[in-house]
Tab-separated table of C-alpha atoms in Angstrom:
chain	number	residue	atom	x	y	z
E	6	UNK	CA	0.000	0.000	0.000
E	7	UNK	CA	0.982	3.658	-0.592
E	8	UNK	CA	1.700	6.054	1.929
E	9	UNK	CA	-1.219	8.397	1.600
E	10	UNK	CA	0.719	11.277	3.008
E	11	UNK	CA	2.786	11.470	-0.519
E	12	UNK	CA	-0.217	11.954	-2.522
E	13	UNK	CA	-1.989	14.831	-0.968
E	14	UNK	CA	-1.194	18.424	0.252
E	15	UNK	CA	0.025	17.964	4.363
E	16	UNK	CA	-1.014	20.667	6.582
E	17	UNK	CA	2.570	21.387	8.073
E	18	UNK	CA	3.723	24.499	10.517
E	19	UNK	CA	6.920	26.223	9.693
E	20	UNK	CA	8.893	24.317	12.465
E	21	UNK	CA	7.410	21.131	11.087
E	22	UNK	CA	8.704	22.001	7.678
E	23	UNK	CA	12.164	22.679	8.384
E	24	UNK	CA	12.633	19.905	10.447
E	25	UNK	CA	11.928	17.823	6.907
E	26	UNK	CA	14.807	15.107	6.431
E	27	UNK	CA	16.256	14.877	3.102
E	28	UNK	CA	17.463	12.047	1.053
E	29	UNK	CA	18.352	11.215	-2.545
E	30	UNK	CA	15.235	9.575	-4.073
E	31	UNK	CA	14.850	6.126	-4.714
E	32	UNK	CA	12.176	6.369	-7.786
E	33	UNK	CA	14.632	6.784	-10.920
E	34	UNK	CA	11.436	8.691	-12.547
E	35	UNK	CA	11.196	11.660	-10.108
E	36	UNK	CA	11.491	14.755	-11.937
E	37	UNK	CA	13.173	15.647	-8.568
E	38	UNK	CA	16.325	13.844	-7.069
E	39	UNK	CA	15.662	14.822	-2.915
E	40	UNK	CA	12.722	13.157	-1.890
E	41	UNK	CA	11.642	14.525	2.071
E	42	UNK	CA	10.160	12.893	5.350
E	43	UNK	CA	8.735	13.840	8.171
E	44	UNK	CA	8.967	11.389	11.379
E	45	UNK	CA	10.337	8.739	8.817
E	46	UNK	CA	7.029	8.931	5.746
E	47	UNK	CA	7.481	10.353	2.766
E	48	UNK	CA	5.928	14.039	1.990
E	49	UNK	CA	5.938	15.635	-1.576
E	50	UNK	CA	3.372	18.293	-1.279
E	51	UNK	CA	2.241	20.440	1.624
E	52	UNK	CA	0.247	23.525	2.731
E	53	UNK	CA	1.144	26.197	4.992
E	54	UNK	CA	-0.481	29.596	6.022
E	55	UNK	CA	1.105	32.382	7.481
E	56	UNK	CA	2.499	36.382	7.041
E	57	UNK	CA	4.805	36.985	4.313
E	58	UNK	CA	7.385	38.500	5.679
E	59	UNK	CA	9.996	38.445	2.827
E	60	UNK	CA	9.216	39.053	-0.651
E	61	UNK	CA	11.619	39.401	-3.768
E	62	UNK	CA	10.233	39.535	-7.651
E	63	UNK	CA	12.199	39.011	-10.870
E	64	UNK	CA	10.047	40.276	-12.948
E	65	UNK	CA	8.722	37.429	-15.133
E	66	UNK	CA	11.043	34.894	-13.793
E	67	UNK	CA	10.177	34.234	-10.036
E	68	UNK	CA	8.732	35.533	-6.960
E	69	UNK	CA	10.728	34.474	-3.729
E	70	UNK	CA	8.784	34.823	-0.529
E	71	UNK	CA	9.075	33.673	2.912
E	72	UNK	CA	5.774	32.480	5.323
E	73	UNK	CA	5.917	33.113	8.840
E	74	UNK	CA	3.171	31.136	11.169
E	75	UNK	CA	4.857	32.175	14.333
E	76	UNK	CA	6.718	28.659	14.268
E	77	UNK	CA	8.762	29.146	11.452
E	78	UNK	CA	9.777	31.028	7.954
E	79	UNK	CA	8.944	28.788	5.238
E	80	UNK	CA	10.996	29.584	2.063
E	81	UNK	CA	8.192	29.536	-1.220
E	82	UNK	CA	9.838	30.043	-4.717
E	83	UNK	CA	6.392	30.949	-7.632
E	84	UNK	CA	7.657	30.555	-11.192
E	85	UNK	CA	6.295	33.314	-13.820
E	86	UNK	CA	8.655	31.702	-16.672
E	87	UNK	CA	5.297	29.864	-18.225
E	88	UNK	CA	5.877	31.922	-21.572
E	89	UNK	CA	9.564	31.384	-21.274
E	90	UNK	CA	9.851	27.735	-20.090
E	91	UNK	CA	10.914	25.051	-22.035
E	92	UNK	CA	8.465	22.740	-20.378
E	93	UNK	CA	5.467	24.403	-21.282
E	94	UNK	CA	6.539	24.482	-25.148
E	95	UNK	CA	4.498	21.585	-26.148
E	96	UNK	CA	0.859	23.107	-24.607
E	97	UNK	CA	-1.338	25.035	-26.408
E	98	UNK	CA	0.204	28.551	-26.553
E	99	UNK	CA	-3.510	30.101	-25.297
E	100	UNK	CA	-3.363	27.963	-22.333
E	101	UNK	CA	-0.081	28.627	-20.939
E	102	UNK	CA	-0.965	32.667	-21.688
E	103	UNK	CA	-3.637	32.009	-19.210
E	104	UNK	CA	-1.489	30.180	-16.886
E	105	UNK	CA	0.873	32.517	-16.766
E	106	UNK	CA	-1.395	35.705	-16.511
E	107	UNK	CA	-3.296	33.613	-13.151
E	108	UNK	CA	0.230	33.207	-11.678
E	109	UNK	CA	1.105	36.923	-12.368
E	110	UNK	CA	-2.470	38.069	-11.074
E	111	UNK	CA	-1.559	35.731	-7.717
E	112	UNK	CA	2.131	37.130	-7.267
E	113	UNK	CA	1.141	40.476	-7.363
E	114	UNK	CA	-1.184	39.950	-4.318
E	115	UNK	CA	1.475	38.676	-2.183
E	116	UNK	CA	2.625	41.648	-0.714
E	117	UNK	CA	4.216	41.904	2.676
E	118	UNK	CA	1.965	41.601	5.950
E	119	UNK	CA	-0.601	39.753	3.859
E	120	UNK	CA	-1.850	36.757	5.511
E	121	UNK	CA	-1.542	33.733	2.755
E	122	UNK	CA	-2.438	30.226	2.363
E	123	UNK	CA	0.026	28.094	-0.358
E	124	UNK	CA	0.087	24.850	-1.609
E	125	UNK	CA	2.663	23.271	-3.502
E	126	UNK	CA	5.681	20.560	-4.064
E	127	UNK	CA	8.711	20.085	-1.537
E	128	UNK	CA	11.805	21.065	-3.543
E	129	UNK	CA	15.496	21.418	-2.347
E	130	UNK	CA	17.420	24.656	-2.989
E	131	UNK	CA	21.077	24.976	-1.636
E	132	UNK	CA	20.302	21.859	0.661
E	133	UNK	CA	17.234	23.493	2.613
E	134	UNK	CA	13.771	22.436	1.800
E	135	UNK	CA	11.289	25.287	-0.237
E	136	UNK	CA	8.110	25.094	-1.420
E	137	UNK	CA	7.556	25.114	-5.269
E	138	UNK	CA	4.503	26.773	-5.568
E	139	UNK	CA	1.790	25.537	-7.248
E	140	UNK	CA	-1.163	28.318	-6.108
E	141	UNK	CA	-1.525	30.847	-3.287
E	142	UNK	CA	-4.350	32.617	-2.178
E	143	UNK	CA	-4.929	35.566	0.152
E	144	UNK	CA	-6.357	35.310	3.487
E	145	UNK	CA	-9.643	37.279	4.086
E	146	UNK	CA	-10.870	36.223	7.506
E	147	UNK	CA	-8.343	36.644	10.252
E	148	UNK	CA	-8.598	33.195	11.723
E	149	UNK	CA	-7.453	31.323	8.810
E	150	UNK	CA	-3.615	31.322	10.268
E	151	UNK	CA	-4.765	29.841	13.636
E	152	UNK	CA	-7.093	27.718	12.277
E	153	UNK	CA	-4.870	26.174	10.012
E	154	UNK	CA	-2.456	25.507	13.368
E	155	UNK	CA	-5.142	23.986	14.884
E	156	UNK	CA	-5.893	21.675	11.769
E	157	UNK	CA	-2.393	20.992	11.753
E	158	UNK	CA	-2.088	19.831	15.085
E	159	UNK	CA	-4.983	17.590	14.829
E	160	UNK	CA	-3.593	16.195	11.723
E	161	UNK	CA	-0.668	15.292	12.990
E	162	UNK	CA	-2.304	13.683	16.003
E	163	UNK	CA	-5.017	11.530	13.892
E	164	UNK	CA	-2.898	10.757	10.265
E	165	UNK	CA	0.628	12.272	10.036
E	166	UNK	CA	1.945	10.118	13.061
E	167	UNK	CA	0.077	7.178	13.143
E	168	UNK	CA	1.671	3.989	11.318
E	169	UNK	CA	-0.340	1.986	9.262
E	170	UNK	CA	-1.088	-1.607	9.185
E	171	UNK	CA	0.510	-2.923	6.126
E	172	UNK	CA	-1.485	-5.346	4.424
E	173	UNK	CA	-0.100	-8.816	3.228
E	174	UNK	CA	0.134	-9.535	-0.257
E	175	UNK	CA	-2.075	-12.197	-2.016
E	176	UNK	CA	-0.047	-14.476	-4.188
């Protein structure tokens, strides 16, 4: 059986984030060489939400920006290459105009002292874990941060740490 934690976006807290272990994957197919664990599972995607307290924009490049829950600073890198990349050359030219105008319409509301909530894929840079962005949205109501802690905590409690019985193969 899979671990279900590698197939779904974990609700992590900055501390829980940077305490991520690293090692070299083991699937020759991942577009990414570091896979990451927490308490010994694997993790590939996860969500945070906190203040951005860091933000740096190369115009239609990147947007570097660090989330602070009050545990942590989690490092976040956006992409806003889409019309640039090589791997969006083979999609529809229209479509990745689109893409790319959503991701510019997202980075420019990340500003600093905004509340936001991201999702996206673990990623390595220099040998400390980042999240790859994949979308981020602006926080409206001002509980979302400590709500989010408090779904993280019970997460943790009920799925992240509890081991699962492992079935036995049929033959």
């Amino acid at each position: 059986m899979m671990n279900p934690t590698l197939n779904f976006h974990v609700k992590l807290l900055g501390f829980d984030f940077l305490s991520l272990t690293q090692q070299p994957s083991s699937l020759s197919s991942s577009s990414d060489p570091i896979s990451f664990y927490r308490k010994g599972k694997p993790i590939s995607r996860v969500e945070t939400v906190g203040v951005v307290v860091s933000r740096e924009l190369k115009s239609c490049k990147f947007l570097k920006f660090l989330i602070d829950d009050g545990t942590g600073c989690v490092p976040c890198i956006f992409w806003l290459n889409h019309l640039d990349s090589p791997y969006f050359f083979r999609r529809n030219p229209s479509d990745v105009r689109i893409m790319s105008k959503i991701a510019n319409n997202q980075a420019a509301q990340i500003q600093l002292g905004v509340v936001a909530r991201v999702r996206g894929r673990i990623t390595s840079y220099r040998g400390a874990p980042q999240i790859t962005v994949a979308d981020v949205v602006v926080e409206r109501d001002p509980n979302a941060e400590i709500l989010h802690w408090l779904q993280s905590i019970k997460l943790a409690q009920s799925c992240y740490n509890v081991n699962l019985p492992i079935a036995p193969l049929n033959r």
